[in-house]
Amino acid sequence: MEDTEGFDDSNDQQNSVVESTPRRGRRSRVSKRGSRLTGGDTSRSNPEFQFITLTGHPGAASANPDSRRLIRAQARRATGQQHEDLAESNSLALRPKPGGNDQGAKAFTSRFRLVDPSSTKSISKSKARKNRAVVEVSVRAVPSEELEEVEEVVRYPEERLQYWIPSMPAFNGLPIPLLPSTHAILDYYHNDLRVNSFALNPEGNVWNVARLHPAVLYSFIATIGTLRVYSLGLEIDDPDILYHRMKAERLINEHFDQPGAFPTDDICNAVGVLVNREATDGSYESATVHMTGLARLIELRGGLQTLEHLPVVQRVISWADFCYAATWNRPLFFPLLESFAWPIEIYDRFITRNITESTDYGPSDLTFNRLDVLEALEQLYTLTIKIREYVPGYGNKFPIANGIYFLEHKLSSINNTGNIIRVESFDSAFDISELLALAAQLFLHLAIRETPRDAKRHRNLFDRLRVSMPPLADFSTISAPRLLVTLLMWICYVGAADTRDPSAKDFFLLSLRQLCFALNITSWEDFTDCLRETMHSELFCSIHSVEMWNAIAPSAT
């Protein structure tokens, strides 16, 4: 029977032998304590495992108390040796190196003692705890050039063992790299932007379509960034927005540089989004190039109806057409899509009342001669009611979205100077039809679509509204049916939303004061009730009405 090293051989009585053997396949070359190792093994940061072999019949070791005692003793010695070696290796790794990093191979050479676990006394728990407490481990990640490194320090009760754990960078699942301001732009889109809530995104998939193609995503982020700038009053010439716009243009040009390139859905979508951005920013030259190019691309495809499989792209391109036409007083490029025809039953709010009051009143300073404009007002009033009644999560957005599209197309056609029809009147009454058409389109943009008031795209409509006002010195003495006077007051109310021309704003505020006097409006309640007789949007009017009343209240009372 083989004798065991360091163990009593009294286990012969149970036909059981305990062996301490090194790992199979490797020679053990442990020298006496204090001696130096020779040969190729110059370091031993990880001690070899010690194996205990039991021979004999099954259950002999568990039945023999001496065998169990020897096994526990060997396990304690092996565990104590591992803790001691770990503490020693950590202390050596964290010890400062004198002389800097240019010490050659000597700076990276060290000597340490290897001890045979079988001949080493068990290390005390207090000593092991002390060795672990004095160790300080610093784990740091290399900071990224584009993301800020945020460090979180985890302190143990000893206050001497510290880990520095840098936060992991956010995973980017988009096909483009993210700039520092891109996160703020996307956060604004997902949490604060309301421009496309009804008009552009009734399907709820505009983001899913935009994020799949780099050119669309670049132009999309540039457009949202521009809306954010005008909404929050930030710096207009944002370099990050310009970067995204230029990248979108480069990808579009690279697509058409390829032989046999076809205007794909994504490329048409990207160009349409760029036109929206340039109209918002008032970039006429760029918008003209892109809008004419977009019209050519759609013509090559066979018309806007070829995109019926992607209604969201149809809406984006149509909205680009509306923006370009309204911003620079140009005719529309695309005809009305039958799939987006007016789907809502129209309320009779103005037509019958206008006929009745005009007949009963007699001669008047104001008149209303265009039936198509009056129909557009009825449609606008119907939209305000439907939006007010809409319940998020339960209502149907598609009738509202199609109604906005239909009305925008109609007002863009009416307000184009080449299509304006001026009906001659045989009396001195002033026709407010053109004023109402301009104010209705401004209200559609500001209150229904909720585009920023500071955007340059509204400049043409505001200027035309100002110069089209009736040449009366004082509206406080106006003589006309109440419906026409309240409609004129609503026109001035919309015109006073101009934030870029102080003189025009003052003119409309003065007109509001005079009309309040003519209608005997002396309180805030009377003012809001008069506005509700025409068109009223809760979000827009709740803010804008307070601003207007604070400006005109001293004269109104």
Coordinates of C-alpha atoms in Angstrom, one line a residue:
M1 CA 0.0 0.0 0.0
E2 CA 1.3 3.4 -1.0
D3 CA 2.3 5.7 1.8
T4 CA 0.9 9.3 1.8
E5 CA 3.0 12.4 2.2
G6 CA 2.4 14.2 5.4
F7 CA -0.5 12.0 6.4
D8 CA -0.8 9.2 9.1
D9 CA -1.1 5.7 7.5
S10 CA -3.4 4.5 10.2
N11 CA -6.2 4.2 7.6
D12 CA -5.0 0.7 6.6
Q13 CA -7.5 -0.7 9.0
Q14 CA -10.3 0.6 6.7
N15 CA -8.5 -0.3 3.5
S16 CA -8.4 3.4 2.6
V17 CA -5.4 5.4 1.5
V18 CA -5.3 9.2 1.1
E19 CA -2.8 10.6 -1.4
S20 CA -1.7 14.1 -2.0
T21 CA -0.6 14.4 -5.6
P22 CA 0.1 17.3 -7.9
R23 CA -1.9 18.0 -11.1
R24 CA -1.7 15.2 -13.6
G25 CA 0.7 15.8 -16.5
R26 CA 2.9 18.5 -14.7
R27 CA 5.9 18.0 -12.5
S28 CA 6.0 19.6 -9.1
R29 CA 9.2 21.6 -8.6
V30 CA 8.7 23.2 -5.3
S31 CA 11.9 23.8 -3.4
K32 CA 12.4 24.3 0.3
R33 CA 11.1 27.4 1.9
G34 CA 13.5 30.3 1.2
S35 CA 15.3 28.7 -1.7
R36 CA 15.1 30.0 -5.3
L37 CA 13.4 28.1 -8.1
T38 CA 15.5 27.1 -11.1
G39 CA 14.5 26.3 -14.6
G40 CA 11.8 27.9 -16.8
D41 CA 9.2 28.5 -14.0
T42 CA 10.1 31.9 -12.7
S43 CA 6.7 32.9 -11.3
R44 CA 3.8 31.2 -9.7
S45 CA 1.0 33.7 -9.4
N46 CA -1.6 30.9 -9.4
P47 CA -0.6 27.9 -7.2
E48 CA -1.1 24.4 -8.5
F49 CA -4.2 22.6 -7.3
Q50 CA -3.7 19.8 -4.8
F51 CA -5.7 16.7 -5.3
I52 CA -6.6 14.1 -2.6
T53 CA -7.0 10.6 -3.8
L54 CA -8.9 8.0 -1.8
T55 CA -8.5 4.3 -2.4
G56 CA -10.5 1.6 -1.0
H57 CA -14.1 0.5 -1.0
P58 CA -16.9 3.1 -1.5
G59 CA -17.9 4.9 1.7
A60 CA -14.7 4.1 3.5
A61 CA -13.5 7.7 3.6
S62 CA -16.8 9.1 4.9
A63 CA -16.9 6.4 7.5
N64 CA -13.4 6.9 8.8
P65 CA -13.1 10.1 11.0
D66 CA -9.4 10.2 10.5
S67 CA -9.8 10.4 6.8
R68 CA -12.3 13.2 7.0
R69 CA -10.0 15.1 9.4
L70 CA -7.1 14.9 7.0
I71 CA -9.2 16.0 4.1
R72 CA -10.4 19.1 6.0
A73 CA -6.9 20.0 7.1
Q74 CA -5.6 19.8 3.5
A75 CA -8.5 21.9 2.2
R76 CA -7.8 24.6 4.9
R77 CA -4.1 24.8 4.0
A78 CA -4.9 25.1 0.3
T79 CA -7.5 27.9 0.9
G80 CA -5.1 29.9 3.2
Q81 CA -2.3 29.7 0.6
Q82 CA -4.6 31.0 -2.1
H83 CA -5.6 34.1 0.0
E84 CA -2.0 34.8 0.9
D85 CA -0.8 34.6 -2.7
L86 CA -3.7 36.8 -3.9
A87 CA -2.9 39.5 -1.3
E88 CA 0.8 39.4 -2.2
S89 CA 0.2 39.6 -5.9
N90 CA -2.2 42.6 -5.6
S91 CA 0.3 44.4 -3.3
L92 CA 3.1 44.0 -5.9
A93 CA 0.8 45.1 -8.7
L94 CA -0.2 48.4 -7.0
R95 CA 3.2 49.3 -5.6
P96 CA 4.5 52.5 -7.4
K97 CA 7.4 51.9 -9.7
P98 CA 10.3 54.4 -9.0
G99 CA 12.0 56.0 -12.0
G100 CA 9.0 56.1 -14.3
N101 CA 8.2 53.7 -17.1
D102 CA 11.7 53.7 -18.7
Q103 CA 13.4 51.2 -16.5
G104 CA 13.7 48.4 -19.0
A105 CA 13.0 44.7 -18.3
K106 CA 14.2 45.1 -14.7
A107 CA 11.2 47.2 -13.8
F108 CA 9.0 44.3 -14.7
T109 CA 11.0 41.5 -13.0
S110 CA 10.3 40.5 -9.4
R111 CA 11.1 37.6 -7.0
F112 CA 8.7 36.0 -4.6
R113 CA 8.6 32.9 -2.4
L114 CA 6.7 29.8 -3.2
V115 CA 5.6 27.7 -0.3
D116 CA 4.4 24.1 -0.4
P117 CA 0.8 24.1 0.8
S118 CA 1.4 20.8 2.5
S119 CA 4.1 22.3 4.8
T120 CA 2.5 25.7 5.5
K121 CA 0.6 26.4 8.6
S122 CA -3.0 27.7 8.1
I123 CA -3.2 31.4 7.9
S124 CA -5.4 33.0 10.5
K125 CA -8.7 34.6 9.4
S126 CA -7.8 37.9 11.0
K127 CA -4.5 38.1 9.0
A128 CA -6.3 37.3 5.8
R129 CA -9.0 39.9 6.5
K130 CA -6.3 42.5 7.2
N131 CA -4.5 41.7 3.9
R132 CA -7.7 42.1 2.0
A133 CA -8.6 45.4 3.7
V134 CA -5.5 47.2 2.7
V135 CA -5.8 46.4 -1.0
E136 CA -7.1 49.1 -3.3
V137 CA -8.2 48.1 -6.7
S138 CA -8.7 50.7 -9.4
V139 CA -10.5 49.6 -12.6
R140 CA -10.8 52.3 -15.2
A141 CA -12.1 52.3 -18.8
V142 CA -10.5 54.4 -21.5
P143 CA -12.9 57.4 -22.0
S144 CA -14.6 57.8 -25.3
E145 CA -13.9 60.9 -27.4
E146 CA -17.6 61.5 -28.1
L147 CA -19.2 60.6 -24.8
E148 CA -18.6 61.9 -21.3
E149 CA -17.3 59.5 -18.8
V150 CA -19.4 59.3 -15.7
E151 CA -17.8 57.5 -12.8
E152 CA -19.5 55.9 -9.9
V153 CA -17.5 55.1 -6.8
V154 CA -18.6 52.0 -4.8
R155 CA -17.2 52.2 -1.2
Y156 CA -17.0 49.2 1.1
P157 CA -17.4 49.6 4.9
E158 CA -13.6 49.6 5.4
E159 CA -13.5 52.9 3.3
R160 CA -10.2 51.7 1.9
L161 CA -11.3 49.3 -0.8
Q162 CA -12.6 51.4 -3.7
Y163 CA -13.8 50.5 -7.2
W164 CA -14.2 53.1 -9.9
I165 CA -16.9 51.8 -12.3
P166 CA -17.4 54.0 -15.4
S167 CA -20.8 53.9 -17.0
M168 CA -21.2 52.0 -20.2
P169 CA -21.8 54.1 -23.3
A170 CA -25.3 54.1 -24.7
F171 CA -25.8 51.5 -27.4
N172 CA -26.3 53.1 -30.8
G173 CA -28.7 51.1 -33.0
L174 CA -29.0 53.8 -35.7
P175 CA -27.2 53.7 -39.1
I176 CA -25.3 57.0 -38.3
P177 CA -23.0 58.1 -35.6
L178 CA -24.5 60.3 -32.9
L179 CA -23.2 63.8 -32.2
P180 CA -23.4 65.3 -28.7
S181 CA -26.5 67.4 -29.5
T182 CA -28.2 64.5 -31.4
H183 CA -29.4 63.0 -28.1
A184 CA -31.1 66.3 -27.1
I185 CA -32.7 66.6 -30.6
L186 CA -34.1 63.1 -30.4
D187 CA -35.3 63.6 -26.9
Y188 CA -37.1 66.8 -28.0
Y189 CA -38.7 64.8 -30.9
H190 CA -40.0 61.9 -28.7
N191 CA -41.1 64.0 -25.7
D192 CA -41.9 67.6 -26.8
L193 CA -42.6 67.9 -30.5
R194 CA -46.2 68.1 -31.5
V195 CA -45.9 69.2 -35.2
N196 CA -46.6 65.8 -36.7
S197 CA -49.0 64.5 -34.1
F198 CA -52.0 64.5 -36.5
A199 CA -50.9 65.8 -39.9
L200 CA -47.8 63.7 -40.6
N201 CA -47.9 60.7 -38.4
P202 CA -51.4 59.2 -37.9
E203 CA -49.9 55.8 -38.6
G204 CA -47.4 56.3 -35.8
N205 CA -44.5 55.0 -37.9
V206 CA -42.6 58.1 -39.1
W207 CA -39.7 57.3 -36.8
N208 CA -39.5 53.7 -37.8
V209 CA -39.3 54.8 -41.5
A210 CA -36.8 57.5 -40.9
R211 CA -34.3 55.6 -38.8
L212 CA -33.7 52.8 -41.3
H213 CA -31.9 54.8 -44.0
P214 CA -29.0 57.1 -43.3
A215 CA -30.0 59.9 -45.7
V216 CA -33.6 60.0 -44.3
L217 CA -32.3 60.0 -40.8
Y218 CA -29.8 62.8 -41.4
S219 CA -32.4 65.0 -43.0
F220 CA -34.9 64.1 -40.3
I221 CA -32.6 65.0 -37.4
A222 CA -31.7 68.3 -39.2
T223 CA -35.4 69.2 -39.5
I224 CA -36.3 68.3 -36.0
G225 CA -33.2 70.3 -34.8
T226 CA -34.4 73.3 -36.7
L227 CA -37.9 73.1 -35.2
R228 CA -36.3 72.8 -31.8
V229 CA -34.1 75.9 -32.4
Y230 CA -37.1 78.0 -33.2
S231 CA -39.3 76.5 -30.4
L232 CA -36.7 77.1 -27.7
G233 CA -35.1 80.3 -29.0
L234 CA -31.7 78.7 -29.4
E235 CA -28.8 79.6 -31.8
I236 CA -30.1 79.4 -35.3
D237 CA -26.7 78.5 -37.0
D238 CA -26.2 75.3 -35.1
P239 CA -23.2 73.5 -36.5
D240 CA -24.6 70.1 -35.7
I241 CA -27.8 70.8 -37.7
L242 CA -25.7 72.0 -40.6
Y243 CA -23.6 68.8 -40.4
H244 CA -26.7 66.6 -40.6
R245 CA -28.1 68.6 -43.5
M246 CA -24.8 68.3 -45.4
K247 CA -24.5 64.6 -44.7
A248 CA -28.0 64.1 -46.1
E249 CA -27.2 66.0 -49.2
R250 CA -24.0 64.1 -49.8
L251 CA -25.7 60.7 -49.5
I252 CA -28.5 61.8 -51.9
N253 CA -25.9 63.0 -54.4
E254 CA -23.9 59.8 -54.0
H255 CA -27.0 57.7 -54.7
F256 CA -27.6 59.5 -58.1
D257 CA -23.9 59.3 -59.0
Q258 CA -24.3 55.6 -59.4
P259 CA -25.2 54.4 -62.9
G260 CA -28.8 53.6 -63.4
A261 CA -29.9 55.1 -60.1
F262 CA -33.6 55.1 -59.5
P263 CA -35.5 57.5 -57.2
T264 CA -36.2 55.1 -54.3
D265 CA -38.8 55.6 -51.6
D266 CA -36.1 56.6 -49.1
I267 CA -34.4 59.1 -51.4
C268 CA -37.7 60.8 -52.2
N269 CA -38.5 60.9 -48.5
A270 CA -35.1 62.4 -47.6
V271 CA -35.5 65.2 -50.2
G272 CA -39.0 66.0 -48.9
V273 CA -37.8 66.3 -45.3
L274 CA -35.0 68.6 -46.4
V275 CA -37.5 70.9 -48.2
N276 CA -39.5 71.1 -44.9
R277 CA -36.3 72.1 -43.0
E278 CA -35.3 74.7 -45.5
A279 CA -38.9 76.2 -45.6
T280 CA -38.9 76.5 -41.8
D281 CA -35.5 78.2 -41.9
G282 CA -36.3 80.4 -44.9
S283 CA -33.5 79.1 -47.2
Y284 CA -35.1 79.9 -50.5
E285 CA -32.3 78.9 -52.8
S286 CA -31.8 75.5 -51.3
A287 CA -35.5 74.9 -51.0
T288 CA -36.1 75.7 -54.6
V289 CA -33.3 73.3 -55.8
H290 CA -34.6 70.5 -53.7
M291 CA -38.3 71.1 -54.4
T292 CA -37.9 71.2 -58.2
G293 CA -35.7 68.1 -57.9
L294 CA -38.3 66.4 -55.8
A295 CA -41.0 67.1 -58.3
R296 CA -38.8 65.7 -61.0
L297 CA -38.1 62.5 -59.0
I298 CA -41.9 62.0 -58.4
E299 CA -42.5 62.5 -62.1
L300 CA -39.9 59.9 -63.0
R301 CA -41.7 57.4 -60.6
G302 CA -45.0 58.1 -62.2
G303 CA -46.7 60.4 -59.7
L304 CA -47.2 60.7 -56.0
Q305 CA -49.8 57.9 -56.1
T306 CA -46.9 55.4 -56.7
L307 CA -46.1 55.8 -53.0
E308 CA -49.5 54.6 -51.7
H309 CA -47.7 51.7 -50.0
L310 CA -46.1 54.3 -47.7
P311 CA -48.7 56.9 -46.8
V312 CA -46.3 58.6 -44.3
V313 CA -43.9 59.4 -47.2
Q314 CA -46.8 60.7 -49.3
R315 CA -47.7 63.1 -46.4
V316 CA -44.1 64.2 -45.9
I317 CA -43.7 65.1 -49.6
S318 CA -47.2 66.8 -49.7
W319 CA -46.2 68.8 -46.6
A320 CA -43.0 69.8 -48.4
D321 CA -45.1 71.1 -51.3
F322 CA -47.4 73.0 -48.9
C323 CA -44.5 74.6 -47.1
Y324 CA -42.7 75.7 -50.2
A325 CA -45.9 77.2 -51.7
A326 CA -46.9 79.1 -48.5
T327 CA -43.5 80.3 -47.6
W328 CA -42.7 81.9 -51.0
N329 CA -46.1 82.3 -52.5
R330 CA -45.6 79.7 -55.2
P331 CA -48.1 77.3 -56.9
L332 CA -48.4 73.7 -55.8
F333 CA -46.4 71.0 -57.6
F334 CA -48.6 68.0 -56.9
P335 CA -52.3 67.6 -57.4
L336 CA -54.8 66.5 -54.7
L337 CA -54.5 62.9 -53.7
E338 CA -57.9 61.2 -53.8
S339 CA -56.9 58.8 -51.0
F340 CA -56.6 61.8 -48.7
A341 CA -59.9 63.4 -49.6
W342 CA -62.0 65.3 -47.0
P343 CA -63.5 62.6 -44.7
I344 CA -65.4 64.5 -42.1
E345 CA -68.9 65.9 -42.0
I346 CA -68.7 69.7 -42.1
Y347 CA -70.4 71.8 -39.5
D348 CA -72.5 74.7 -40.6
R349 CA -71.1 77.4 -38.5
F350 CA -70.7 80.5 -40.8
I351 CA -72.5 80.1 -44.1
T352 CA -76.2 80.2 -42.9
R353 CA -75.4 82.8 -40.3
N354 CA -73.6 85.0 -42.8
I355 CA -76.6 85.0 -45.1
T356 CA -79.1 85.7 -42.4
E357 CA -77.2 88.5 -40.7
S358 CA -76.1 90.2 -43.9
T359 CA -79.7 90.2 -45.2
D360 CA -81.1 91.6 -41.9
Y361 CA -78.4 94.2 -41.3
G362 CA -78.5 96.1 -44.6
P363 CA -75.6 98.4 -45.7
S364 CA -72.3 97.4 -44.0
D365 CA -68.7 98.4 -44.0
L366 CA -67.7 94.8 -44.4
T367 CA -68.7 92.0 -46.8
F368 CA -67.9 88.4 -47.6
N369 CA -68.2 87.4 -51.3
R370 CA -66.2 84.2 -51.8
L371 CA -68.0 81.0 -51.1
D372 CA -64.9 78.8 -51.3
V373 CA -63.2 80.7 -48.5
L374 CA -66.3 80.4 -46.4
E375 CA -66.3 76.6 -47.0
A376 CA -62.6 76.5 -46.0
L377 CA -63.6 78.3 -42.7
E378 CA -66.3 75.7 -42.1
Q379 CA -63.7 72.9 -42.6
L380 CA -61.2 74.7 -40.3
Y381 CA -63.9 75.0 -37.6
T382 CA -64.7 71.3 -38.0
L383 CA -61.1 70.4 -37.5
T384 CA -60.9 72.4 -34.3
I385 CA -63.9 70.5 -32.9
K386 CA -62.6 67.1 -33.9
I387 CA -59.2 67.7 -32.3
R388 CA -60.9 68.9 -29.2
E389 CA -63.0 65.8 -29.0
Y390 CA -60.1 63.4 -29.8
V391 CA -59.2 61.0 -27.0
P392 CA -55.6 59.9 -27.1
G393 CA -55.2 56.2 -27.4
Y394 CA -58.9 55.7 -28.4
G395 CA -59.7 58.1 -31.1
N396 CA -59.0 57.8 -34.8
K397 CA -56.3 60.1 -36.2
F398 CA -56.8 59.4 -39.9
P399 CA -59.9 61.5 -40.5
I400 CA -58.2 64.5 -38.8
A401 CA -55.0 63.9 -40.7
N402 CA -56.8 63.7 -44.1
G403 CA -58.9 66.7 -43.2
I404 CA -55.7 68.7 -42.5
Y405 CA -54.2 67.6 -45.8
F406 CA -57.3 68.5 -47.8
L407 CA -57.7 71.9 -46.2
E408 CA -54.0 72.7 -46.6
H409 CA -54.2 71.9 -50.2
K410 CA -57.3 74.0 -50.7
L411 CA -55.9 77.1 -48.8
S412 CA -52.6 76.9 -50.6
S413 CA -54.4 77.0 -53.9
I414 CA -56.6 79.9 -52.8
N415 CA -53.8 82.0 -51.3
N416 CA -51.6 81.7 -54.4
T417 CA -51.6 85.2 -55.9
G418 CA -52.3 83.8 -59.3
N419 CA -55.5 82.2 -58.1
I420 CA -56.9 85.1 -56.0
I421 CA -60.3 86.2 -57.2
R422 CA -61.4 89.7 -56.2
V423 CA -65.1 90.2 -56.5
E424 CA -66.0 93.8 -57.2
S425 CA -68.6 95.3 -54.9
F426 CA -71.1 98.0 -55.9
D427 CA -70.9 99.7 -52.5
S428 CA -68.1 100.8 -50.3
A429 CA -68.1 97.6 -48.2
F430 CA -64.7 96.0 -47.8
D431 CA -64.4 92.3 -48.7
I432 CA -62.6 90.3 -46.0
S433 CA -62.4 87.1 -48.0
E434 CA -58.7 87.3 -48.8
L435 CA -57.9 88.3 -45.2
L436 CA -59.8 85.3 -43.9
A437 CA -58.0 82.9 -46.3
L438 CA -54.6 84.1 -45.2
A439 CA -55.6 84.1 -41.5
A440 CA -57.0 80.6 -41.9
Q441 CA -53.8 79.2 -43.3
L442 CA -51.7 80.9 -40.6
F443 CA -54.1 79.4 -37.9
L444 CA -53.8 76.0 -39.5
H445 CA -50.0 76.2 -39.2
L446 CA -49.8 77.8 -35.8
A447 CA -52.7 76.2 -33.9
I448 CA -53.5 73.0 -35.7
R449 CA -50.0 71.9 -36.8
E450 CA -48.4 73.8 -33.9
T451 CA -45.3 74.9 -35.8
P452 CA -43.1 77.5 -34.0
R453 CA -44.3 81.1 -34.3
D454 CA -40.7 82.3 -34.8
A455 CA -40.1 80.2 -37.8
K456 CA -39.2 82.2 -41.0
R457 CA -41.7 80.2 -43.0
H458 CA -44.6 82.3 -41.7
R459 CA -43.1 85.6 -42.8
N460 CA -44.8 85.7 -46.2
L461 CA -48.3 85.0 -44.8
F462 CA -47.9 87.6 -42.0
D463 CA -46.7 90.3 -44.4
R464 CA -49.5 89.7 -46.8
L465 CA -52.1 89.7 -44.0
R466 CA -50.8 93.1 -42.8
V467 CA -50.9 94.8 -46.2
S468 CA -54.4 93.3 -47.0
M469 CA -56.1 94.9 -44.0
P470 CA -58.9 97.4 -44.8
P471 CA -57.8 101.1 -45.0
L472 CA -59.8 102.3 -42.0
A473 CA -58.3 104.6 -39.5
D474 CA -60.4 103.5 -36.6
F475 CA -62.2 100.2 -36.2
S476 CA -64.0 101.3 -33.1
T477 CA -66.7 103.0 -35.3
I478 CA -67.1 100.1 -37.8
S479 CA -70.6 99.3 -38.8
A480 CA -71.2 95.7 -39.9
P481 CA -73.0 92.5 -38.8
R482 CA -71.6 90.9 -35.6
L483 CA -70.4 87.8 -37.5
L484 CA -68.2 89.9 -39.8
V485 CA -66.9 92.1 -37.0
T486 CA -65.9 89.0 -34.9
L487 CA -64.3 87.4 -37.9
L488 CA -62.2 90.6 -38.4
M489 CA -61.3 90.5 -34.7
W490 CA -60.2 86.9 -35.2
I491 CA -58.1 88.0 -38.2
C492 CA -56.3 90.6 -36.0
Y493 CA -55.9 88.1 -33.3
V494 CA -54.0 85.8 -35.6
G495 CA -52.0 88.6 -37.0
A496 CA -50.9 89.7 -33.5
A497 CA -49.1 86.3 -33.2
D498 CA -46.3 87.8 -35.4
T499 CA -43.2 87.8 -33.3
R500 CA -40.7 88.9 -35.9
D501 CA -42.2 92.3 -36.9
P502 CA -42.9 94.5 -33.9
S503 CA -44.6 97.2 -36.0
A504 CA -47.0 94.7 -37.5
K505 CA -47.7 93.3 -34.1
D506 CA -48.5 96.7 -32.7
F507 CA -50.8 97.4 -35.6
F508 CA -52.9 94.3 -35.0
L509 CA -52.9 95.0 -31.2
L510 CA -54.3 98.5 -31.8
S511 CA -56.9 97.0 -34.2
L512 CA -57.9 94.5 -31.4
R513 CA -58.4 97.3 -28.9
Q514 CA -60.7 99.2 -31.3
L515 CA -62.7 96.1 -32.2
C516 CA -63.1 95.2 -28.5
F517 CA -64.6 98.7 -28.1
A518 CA -66.9 98.2 -31.1
L519 CA -68.1 94.8 -29.7
N520 CA -68.4 96.2 -26.1
I521 CA -65.8 93.7 -24.8
T522 CA -64.7 94.7 -21.3
S523 CA -63.5 91.5 -19.6
W524 CA -61.4 88.5 -20.2
E525 CA -64.5 86.2 -20.3
D526 CA -66.1 88.4 -23.1
F527 CA -62.8 88.3 -25.0
T528 CA -62.5 84.5 -25.0
D529 CA -66.2 84.0 -25.7
C530 CA -65.9 86.2 -28.8
L531 CA -63.0 84.1 -30.1
R532 CA -64.9 80.9 -29.6
E533 CA -67.6 82.2 -31.9
T534 CA -65.1 81.8 -34.7
M535 CA -62.1 79.3 -34.3
H536 CA -60.5 78.3 -31.0
S537 CA -57.6 75.9 -30.3
E538 CA -57.1 75.1 -26.6
L539 CA -53.3 74.8 -26.6
F540 CA -52.6 77.8 -28.9
C541 CA -55.3 80.1 -27.7
S542 CA -54.8 79.4 -24.0
I543 CA -51.3 80.9 -24.3
H544 CA -51.8 83.4 -27.1
S545 CA -55.1 84.8 -25.7
V546 CA -53.5 85.7 -22.3
E547 CA -50.7 87.5 -24.1
M548 CA -53.1 89.4 -26.3
W549 CA -55.5 90.4 -23.5
N550 CA -52.6 91.6 -21.3
A551 CA -51.6 93.9 -24.1
I552 CA -55.0 95.3 -24.9
A553 CA -56.8 95.2 -21.5
P554 CA -56.0 98.8 -20.4
S555 CA -57.6 100.2 -23.6
A556 CA -60.4 97.7 -23.7
T557 CA -61.6 98.7 -20.3

